[in-house]
mmCIF file of C-alpha atoms in Angstrom:
data_model
loop_
_atom_site.group_PDB
_atom_site.id
_atom_site.type_symbol
_atom_site.label_atom_id
_atom_site.label_comp_id
_atom_site.label_asym_id
_atom_site.label_seq_id
_atom_site.Cartn_x
_atom_site.Cartn_y
_atom_site.Cartn_z
ATOM 1 C CA UNK A 1 -0.926 -9.005 -212.525
ATOM 2 C CA UNK A 2 2.550 -8.490 -212.057
ATOM 3 C CA UNK A 3 4.437 -9.899 -208.988
ATOM 4 C CA UNK A 4 7.531 -9.419 -206.835
ATOM 5 C CA UNK A 5 9.054 -13.022 -206.928
ATOM 6 C CA UNK A 6 12.112 -14.547 -205.023
ATOM 7 C CA UNK A 7 14.454 -17.405 -205.611
ATOM 8 C CA UNK A 8 17.975 -18.299 -204.296
ATOM 9 C CA UNK A 9 20.560 -21.264 -204.099
ATOM 10 C CA UNK A 10 20.087 -22.046 -207.981
ATOM 11 C CA UNK A 11 23.406 -24.071 -207.995
ATOM 12 C CA UNK A 12 23.376 -24.175 -211.786
ATOM 13 C CA UNK A 13 26.620 -26.197 -211.825
ATOM 14 C CA UNK A 14 24.299 -29.204 -211.432
ATOM 15 C CA UNK A 15 22.833 -29.928 -214.898
ATOM 16 C CA UNK A 16 19.434 -30.608 -213.293
ATOM 17 C CA UNK A 17 19.341 -27.030 -211.810
ATOM 18 C CA UNK A 18 20.610 -25.573 -215.115
ATOM 19 C CA UNK A 19 17.795 -27.146 -216.887
ATOM 20 C CA UNK A 20 15.477 -25.757 -214.412
ATOM 21 C CA UNK A 21 16.765 -22.165 -214.774
ATOM 22 C CA UNK A 22 16.713 -22.523 -218.618
ATOM 23 C CA UNK A 23 12.834 -23.117 -218.282
ATOM 24 C CA UNK A 24 12.268 -20.386 -215.760
ATOM 25 C CA UNK A 25 9.783 -17.741 -217.180
ATOM 26 C CA UNK A 26 7.507 -15.083 -215.703
ATOM 27 C CA UNK A 27 3.750 -15.456 -215.732
ATOM 28 C CA UNK A 28 3.524 -11.768 -216.331
ATOM 29 C CA UNK A 29 5.887 -9.343 -218.379
ATOM 30 C CA UNK A 30 6.062 -7.079 -215.416
ATOM 31 C CA UNK A 31 7.106 -9.653 -212.875
ATOM 32 C CA UNK A 32 10.275 -8.938 -211.002
ATOM 33 C CA UNK A 33 12.810 -11.744 -209.609
ATOM 34 C CA UNK A 34 14.913 -11.407 -206.578
ATOM 35 C CA UNK A 35 17.756 -13.694 -206.423
ATOM 36 C CA UNK A 36 19.197 -14.274 -203.046
ATOM 37 C CA UNK A 37 22.600 -15.608 -203.647
ATOM 38 C CA UNK A 38 24.453 -18.834 -204.615
ATOM 39 C CA UNK A 39 23.527 -19.022 -208.449
ATOM 40 C CA UNK A 40 26.793 -20.908 -209.206
ATOM 41 C CA UNK A 41 30.438 -21.019 -208.331
ATOM 42 C CA UNK A 42 32.171 -20.414 -211.547
ATOM 43 C CA UNK A 43 31.922 -16.960 -213.110
ATOM 44 C CA UNK A 44 30.705 -18.266 -216.448
ATOM 45 C CA UNK A 45 27.899 -20.218 -214.590
ATOM 46 C CA UNK A 46 26.800 -16.954 -212.781
ATOM 47 C CA UNK A 47 27.050 -15.036 -215.962
ATOM 48 C CA UNK A 48 24.827 -17.597 -217.820
ATOM 49 C CA UNK A 49 22.035 -17.906 -215.381
ATOM 50 C CA UNK A 50 21.670 -14.157 -214.670
ATOM 51 C CA UNK A 51 21.812 -13.107 -218.321
ATOM 52 C CA UNK A 52 18.971 -15.819 -218.919
ATOM 53 C CA UNK A 53 16.852 -14.211 -216.038
ATOM 54 C CA UNK A 54 17.555 -10.802 -216.748
ATOM 55 C CA UNK A 55 16.430 -11.393 -220.432
ATOM 56 C CA UNK A 56 13.041 -12.625 -219.220
ATOM 57 C CA UNK A 57 12.018 -10.796 -216.118
ATOM 58 C CA UNK A 58 11.289 -7.050 -215.967
ATOM 59 C CA UNK A 59 13.830 -6.492 -213.258
ATOM 60 C CA UNK A 60 16.293 -8.773 -211.689
ATOM 61 C CA UNK A 61 17.965 -7.982 -208.280
ATOM 62 C CA UNK A 62 20.711 -10.040 -206.927
ATOM 63 C CA UNK A 63 22.493 -10.482 -203.486
ATOM 64 C CA UNK A 64 25.623 -12.495 -203.434
ATOM 65 C CA UNK A 65 25.879 -15.931 -201.676
ATOM 66 C CA UNK A 66 28.954 -17.389 -200.373
ATOM 67 C CA UNK A 67 29.331 -19.708 -203.333
ATOM 68 C CA UNK A 68 29.695 -16.637 -205.881
ATOM 69 C CA UNK A 69 32.507 -15.401 -203.440
ATOM 70 C CA UNK A 70 34.498 -18.621 -203.641
ATOM 71 C CA UNK A 71 37.743 -18.514 -205.881
ATOM 72 C CA UNK A 72 37.502 -22.080 -207.496
ATOM 73 C CA UNK A 73 40.776 -23.355 -209.004
ATOM 74 C CA UNK A 74 39.111 -23.990 -212.368
ATOM 75 C CA UNK A 75 37.345 -20.555 -212.543
ATOM 76 C CA UNK A 76 39.103 -18.492 -215.256
ATOM 77 C CA UNK A 77 38.620 -15.460 -213.258
ATOM 78 C CA UNK A 78 40.807 -15.941 -210.052
ATOM 79 C CA UNK A 79 40.286 -12.700 -208.236
ATOM 80 C CA UNK A 80 39.866 -13.019 -204.380
ATOM 81 C CA UNK A 81 37.675 -11.333 -201.847
ATOM 82 C CA UNK A 82 36.597 -7.758 -202.663
ATOM 83 C CA UNK A 83 38.181 -7.914 -206.095
ATOM 84 C CA UNK A 84 35.907 -10.933 -207.026
ATOM 85 C CA UNK A 85 32.842 -9.227 -205.619
ATOM 86 C CA UNK A 86 33.407 -6.045 -207.479
ATOM 87 C CA UNK A 87 33.867 -8.087 -210.567
ATOM 88 C CA UNK A 88 30.703 -9.731 -210.076
ATOM 89 C CA UNK A 89 28.846 -6.403 -209.548
ATOM 90 C CA UNK A 90 30.226 -4.976 -212.862
ATOM 91 C CA UNK A 91 29.211 -8.276 -214.520
ATOM 92 C CA UNK A 92 25.672 -7.752 -213.234
ATOM 93 C CA UNK A 93 25.609 -4.054 -214.352
ATOM 94 C CA UNK A 94 26.491 -5.292 -217.730
ATOM 95 C CA UNK A 95 23.659 -7.470 -217.586
ATOM 96 C CA UNK A 96 21.257 -4.825 -216.105
ATOM 97 C CA UNK A 97 21.105 -6.843 -212.999
ATOM 98 C CA UNK A 98 20.734 -4.664 -209.678
ATOM 99 C CA UNK A 99 23.209 -5.270 -206.703
ATOM 100 C CA UNK A 100 23.626 -4.172 -203.235
ATOM 101 C CA UNK A 101 26.000 -1.574 -204.795
ATOM 102 C CA UNK A 102 23.263 0.121 -206.656
ATOM 103 C CA UNK A 103 20.458 2.784 -205.700
ATOM 104 C CA UNK A 104 17.455 0.603 -204.259
ATOM 105 C CA UNK A 105 14.678 -0.091 -206.713
ATOM 106 C CA UNK A 106 11.170 0.733 -205.571
ATOM 107 C CA UNK A 107 8.255 -1.692 -206.090
ATOM 108 C CA UNK A 108 5.252 0.003 -206.943
ATOM 109 C CA UNK A 109 3.074 -2.726 -208.059
ATOM 110 C CA UNK A 110 0.592 -5.022 -206.753
ATOM 111 C CA UNK A 111 0.742 -5.432 -202.842
ATOM 112 C CA UNK A 112 1.840 -1.878 -202.348
ATOM 113 C CA UNK A 113 4.868 0.291 -202.499
ATOM 114 C CA UNK A 114 8.044 -1.058 -201.083
ATOM 115 C CA UNK A 115 11.901 -0.280 -201.325
ATOM 116 C CA UNK A 116 13.748 -3.429 -202.277
ATOM 117 C CA UNK A 117 17.268 -3.734 -200.340
ATOM 118 C CA UNK A 118 19.631 -6.164 -201.493
ATOM 119 C CA UNK A 119 22.176 -6.871 -198.686
ATOM 120 C CA UNK A 120 25.976 -8.080 -198.804
ATOM 121 C CA UNK A 121 26.564 -8.603 -195.149
ATOM 122 C CA UNK A 122 28.400 -11.865 -194.850
ATOM 123 C CA UNK A 123 28.739 -13.451 -191.360
ATOM 124 C CA UNK A 124 31.139 -13.161 -188.475
ATOM 125 C CA UNK A 125 30.871 -16.403 -186.493
ATOM 126 C CA UNK A 126 28.531 -14.851 -183.810
ATOM 127 C CA UNK A 127 25.899 -17.694 -184.569
ATOM 128 C CA UNK A 128 28.300 -19.819 -182.324
ATOM 129 C CA UNK A 129 27.797 -23.487 -181.306
ATOM 130 C CA UNK A 130 25.800 -23.567 -177.963
ATOM 131 C CA UNK A 131 27.996 -23.819 -175.166
ATOM 132 C CA UNK A 132 30.960 -21.796 -176.696
ATOM 133 C CA UNK A 133 31.722 -18.442 -176.125
ATOM 134 C CA UNK A 134 34.180 -17.294 -178.860
ATOM 135 C CA UNK A 135 34.947 -17.820 -182.422
ATOM 136 C CA UNK A 136 38.025 -20.141 -181.891
ATOM 137 C CA UNK A 137 36.087 -22.713 -179.436
ATOM 138 C CA UNK A 138 32.968 -22.770 -181.875
ATOM 139 C CA UNK A 139 35.184 -23.433 -185.015
ATOM 140 C CA UNK A 140 37.330 -25.869 -183.072
ATOM 141 C CA UNK A 141 34.147 -27.795 -182.120
ATOM 142 C CA UNK A 142 32.938 -27.839 -185.680
ATOM 143 C CA UNK A 143 36.258 -29.149 -186.987
ATOM 144 C CA UNK A 144 36.134 -31.802 -184.262
ATOM 145 C CA UNK A 145 32.553 -32.770 -185.367
ATOM 146 C CA UNK A 146 33.493 -32.764 -189.097
ATOM 147 C CA UNK A 147 31.052 -29.974 -189.986
ATOM 148 C CA UNK A 148 33.016 -27.230 -191.734
ATOM 149 C CA UNK A 149 31.886 -24.900 -194.553
ATOM 150 C CA UNK A 150 34.067 -24.878 -197.794
ATOM 151 C CA UNK A 151 34.329 -21.114 -197.241
ATOM 152 C CA UNK A 152 37.189 -21.890 -194.788
ATOM 153 C CA UNK A 153 39.357 -22.859 -197.894
ATOM 154 C CA UNK A 154 37.694 -21.004 -201.025
ATOM 155 C CA UNK A 155 36.230 -17.716 -199.569
ATOM 156 C CA UNK A 156 39.083 -15.243 -199.197
ATOM 157 C CA UNK A 157 38.479 -11.877 -197.318
ATOM 158 C CA UNK A 158 41.184 -9.952 -199.079
ATOM 159 C CA UNK A 159 41.994 -7.042 -198.309
ATOM 160 C CA UNK A 160 40.552 -7.677 -194.948
ATOM 161 C CA UNK A 161 42.336 -9.631 -192.425
ATOM 162 C CA UNK A 162 39.351 -11.787 -191.834
ATOM 163 C CA UNK A 163 35.699 -12.679 -192.946
ATOM 164 C CA UNK A 164 34.390 -11.185 -189.659
ATOM 165 C CA UNK A 165 36.658 -8.002 -190.515
ATOM 166 C CA UNK A 166 34.897 -7.906 -193.931
ATOM 167 C CA UNK A 167 31.544 -8.547 -192.489
ATOM 168 C CA UNK A 168 32.029 -5.591 -189.915
ATOM 169 C CA UNK A 169 32.897 -3.300 -192.693
ATOM 170 C CA UNK A 170 29.834 -4.343 -194.727
ATOM 171 C CA UNK A 171 27.571 -3.798 -191.713
ATOM 172 C CA UNK A 172 28.561 -0.330 -191.290
ATOM 173 C CA UNK A 173 28.370 0.746 -194.757
ATOM 174 C CA UNK A 174 24.880 -0.763 -195.140
ATOM 175 C CA UNK A 175 23.709 0.730 -191.706
ATOM 176 C CA UNK A 176 24.673 4.081 -193.290
ATOM 177 C CA UNK A 177 22.665 3.457 -196.411
ATOM 178 C CA UNK A 178 19.397 2.327 -194.263
ATOM 179 C CA UNK A 179 19.318 5.486 -192.158
ATOM 180 C CA UNK A 180 18.913 7.473 -195.346
ATOM 181 C CA UNK A 181 15.785 5.578 -196.376
ATOM 182 C CA UNK A 182 12.163 6.981 -196.060
ATOM 183 C CA UNK A 183 10.962 5.372 -192.757
ATOM 184 C CA UNK A 184 7.350 5.334 -194.161
ATOM 185 C CA UNK A 185 8.190 3.174 -197.138
ATOM 186 C CA UNK A 186 8.239 -0.622 -196.379
ATOM 187 C CA UNK A 187 11.559 -2.436 -196.999
ATOM 188 C CA UNK A 188 11.825 -5.948 -198.638
ATOM 189 C CA UNK A 189 15.173 -7.124 -197.492
ATOM 190 C CA UNK A 190 17.165 -9.663 -199.648
ATOM 191 C CA UNK A 191 20.168 -11.515 -198.227
ATOM 192 C CA UNK A 192 21.743 -14.763 -198.451
ATOM 193 C CA UNK A 193 21.611 -15.198 -194.899
ATOM 194 C CA UNK A 194 18.588 -14.863 -192.358
ATOM 195 C CA UNK A 195 18.794 -11.464 -190.463
ATOM 196 C CA UNK A 196 18.076 -13.382 -187.448
ATOM 197 C CA UNK A 197 19.453 -16.719 -186.131
ATOM 198 C CA UNK A 198 16.091 -18.561 -185.230
ATOM 199 C CA UNK A 199 15.703 -20.107 -188.935
ATOM 200 C CA UNK A 200 19.037 -21.961 -188.191
ATOM 201 C CA UNK A 201 17.793 -23.888 -185.182
ATOM 202 C CA UNK A 202 16.319 -26.520 -187.432
ATOM 203 C CA UNK A 203 19.636 -27.244 -189.218
ATOM 204 C CA UNK A 204 20.592 -31.116 -189.059
ATOM 205 C CA UNK A 205 24.049 -29.954 -188.131
ATOM 206 C CA UNK A 206 23.714 -26.927 -185.892
ATOM 207 C CA UNK A 207 27.547 -26.430 -185.813
ATOM 208 C CA UNK A 208 27.017 -25.080 -189.496
ATOM 209 C CA UNK A 209 25.030 -21.977 -188.245
ATOM 210 C CA UNK A 210 28.232 -20.056 -187.505
ATOM 211 C CA UNK A 211 28.507 -19.542 -191.307
ATOM 212 C CA UNK A 212 24.812 -18.406 -191.639
ATOM 213 C CA UNK A 213 24.848 -14.794 -190.352
ATOM 214 C CA UNK A 214 25.403 -12.300 -187.553
ATOM 215 C CA UNK A 215 23.935 -11.234 -184.558
ATOM 216 C CA UNK A 216 24.360 -7.688 -185.513
ATOM 217 C CA UNK A 217 21.238 -7.729 -187.873
ATOM 218 C CA UNK A 218 19.077 -9.315 -185.296
ATOM 219 C CA UNK A 219 16.965 -6.148 -184.960
ATOM 220 C CA UNK A 220 16.921 -4.767 -188.462
ATOM 221 C CA UNK A 221 13.404 -6.176 -189.308
ATOM 222 C CA UNK A 222 12.220 -4.341 -186.018
ATOM 223 C CA UNK A 223 13.955 -1.266 -186.558
ATOM 224 C CA UNK A 224 12.776 -0.787 -190.056
ATOM 225 C CA UNK A 225 9.266 -0.995 -191.487
ATOM 226 C CA UNK A 226 9.784 -4.481 -193.120
ATOM 227 C CA UNK A 227 7.387 -5.885 -195.361
ATOM 228 C CA UNK A 228 9.313 -9.397 -195.753
ATOM 229 C CA UNK A 229 12.699 -10.639 -195.360
ATOM 230 C CA UNK A 230 13.942 -12.913 -198.164
ATOM 231 C CA UNK A 231 17.131 -15.504 -197.725
ATOM 232 C CA UNK A 232 18.383 -18.662 -198.814
ATOM 233 C CA UNK A 233 21.730 -20.524 -197.928
ATOM 234 C CA UNK A 234 20.025 -23.046 -195.585
ATOM 235 C CA UNK A 235 18.298 -25.072 -198.453
ATOM 236 C CA UNK A 236 15.355 -25.212 -196.223
ATOM 237 C CA UNK A 237 12.493 -23.605 -198.210
ATOM 238 C CA UNK A 238 9.683 -22.183 -195.744
ATOM 239 C CA UNK A 239 7.832 -19.117 -194.404
ATOM 240 C CA UNK A 240 8.528 -18.389 -190.846
ATOM 241 C CA UNK A 241 7.401 -15.230 -188.699
ATOM 242 C CA UNK A 242 9.710 -13.404 -186.469
ATOM 243 C CA UNK A 243 8.079 -10.442 -184.345
ATOM 244 C CA UNK A 244 5.367 -10.243 -186.741
ATOM 245 C CA UNK A 245 7.593 -10.097 -189.793
ATOM 246 C CA UNK A 246 7.463 -12.513 -192.702
ATOM 247 C CA UNK A 247 10.944 -14.473 -193.474
ATOM 248 C CA UNK A 248 10.920 -16.242 -196.732
ATOM 249 C CA UNK A 249 13.633 -18.931 -197.348
ATOM 250 C CA UNK A 250 13.561 -19.468 -201.052
ATOM 251 C CA UNK A 251 16.192 -21.898 -201.892
ATOM 252 C CA UNK A 252 16.156 -24.337 -204.762
ATOM 253 C CA UNK A 253 19.171 -26.215 -203.256
ATOM 254 C CA UNK A 254 21.019 -29.379 -204.640
ATOM 255 C CA UNK A 255 19.115 -31.960 -206.771
ATOM 256 C CA UNK A 256 19.344 -34.661 -204.041
ATOM 257 C CA UNK A 257 17.544 -32.003 -201.780
ATOM 258 C CA UNK A 258 14.804 -30.877 -203.969
ATOM 259 C CA UNK A 259 13.945 -34.387 -205.166
ATOM 260 C CA UNK A 260 12.910 -35.362 -201.618
ATOM 261 C CA UNK A 261 10.281 -32.529 -202.021
ATOM 262 C CA UNK A 262 9.200 -33.606 -205.415
ATOM 263 C CA UNK A 263 9.814 -34.142 -209.044
ATOM 264 C CA UNK A 264 11.113 -30.489 -209.715
ATOM 265 C CA UNK A 265 12.376 -27.754 -207.697
ATOM 266 C CA UNK A 266 10.115 -25.127 -206.282
ATOM 267 C CA UNK A 267 9.219 -22.233 -208.486
ATOM 268 C CA UNK A 268 9.939 -18.676 -207.378
ATOM 269 C CA UNK A 269 8.273 -17.732 -204.298
ATOM 270 C CA UNK A 270 5.801 -14.808 -204.348
ATOM 271 C CA UNK A 271 6.839 -11.974 -202.142
ATOM 272 C CA UNK A 272 4.298 -9.235 -203.195
ATOM 273 C CA UNK A 273 1.524 -9.159 -203.188
ATOM 274 C CA UNK A 274 1.528 -11.265 -200.179
ATOM 275 C CA UNK A 275 -0.254 -14.511 -200.635
ATOM 276 C CA UNK A 276 -3.586 -14.189 -198.757
ATOM 277 C CA UNK A 277 -2.872 -10.589 -198.217
#
């Protein structure tokens, strides 16, 4: 039986994670794989991993994470911001991997028909530190406490004036596409960040939440007929329910993290058919 599977935060710059990806194979030739970002940081790492996966799975659908959008000094591709994203989209298309810029694929296998919607939304600092009322105060508190995402150094918003401006543009473009979907067909959303803030409440360092999404997607899972919402980024793999909708955090994470859970990383999570459904 073919399945719709999902995984994220492969971080193949780590040898142990690269070995894990090299051994990943579908159980059925019809299996699809959703990849919710942070495949790697260097363009060569991203190309290798997505190439391996696209050769093995019937279809691979990718949504970018923040690490893919970084411009590391040792990356031979020194593009920034929108240009780097467009480079990665072109890379995916060469590999046969679907992206947020492509027509949405329809899963019509076990578990029922669903449209798979990969998202590129970013974040806009609206998941602020409790007790603060604006980006400036929230960021200042994070810096004071020493909890600052590397995005502040390596994720450039060019040509937008800020990351939140880039996020606003992506929100507007995505809303327009979503409005054109058949309301009777369930959606599987795939985004690097959760659509709602609630999953970030378990973070060890709550200041990090401001780099984890936007309040402007908080009702998307209710406004649209949503079969499941797939995300990563938090490195806290689990299933939660919000307004009756299943949210799946499917991160592999760093070796030091997955070793605390077991000898090997968790395999891709089954999204459809729903386990037990």
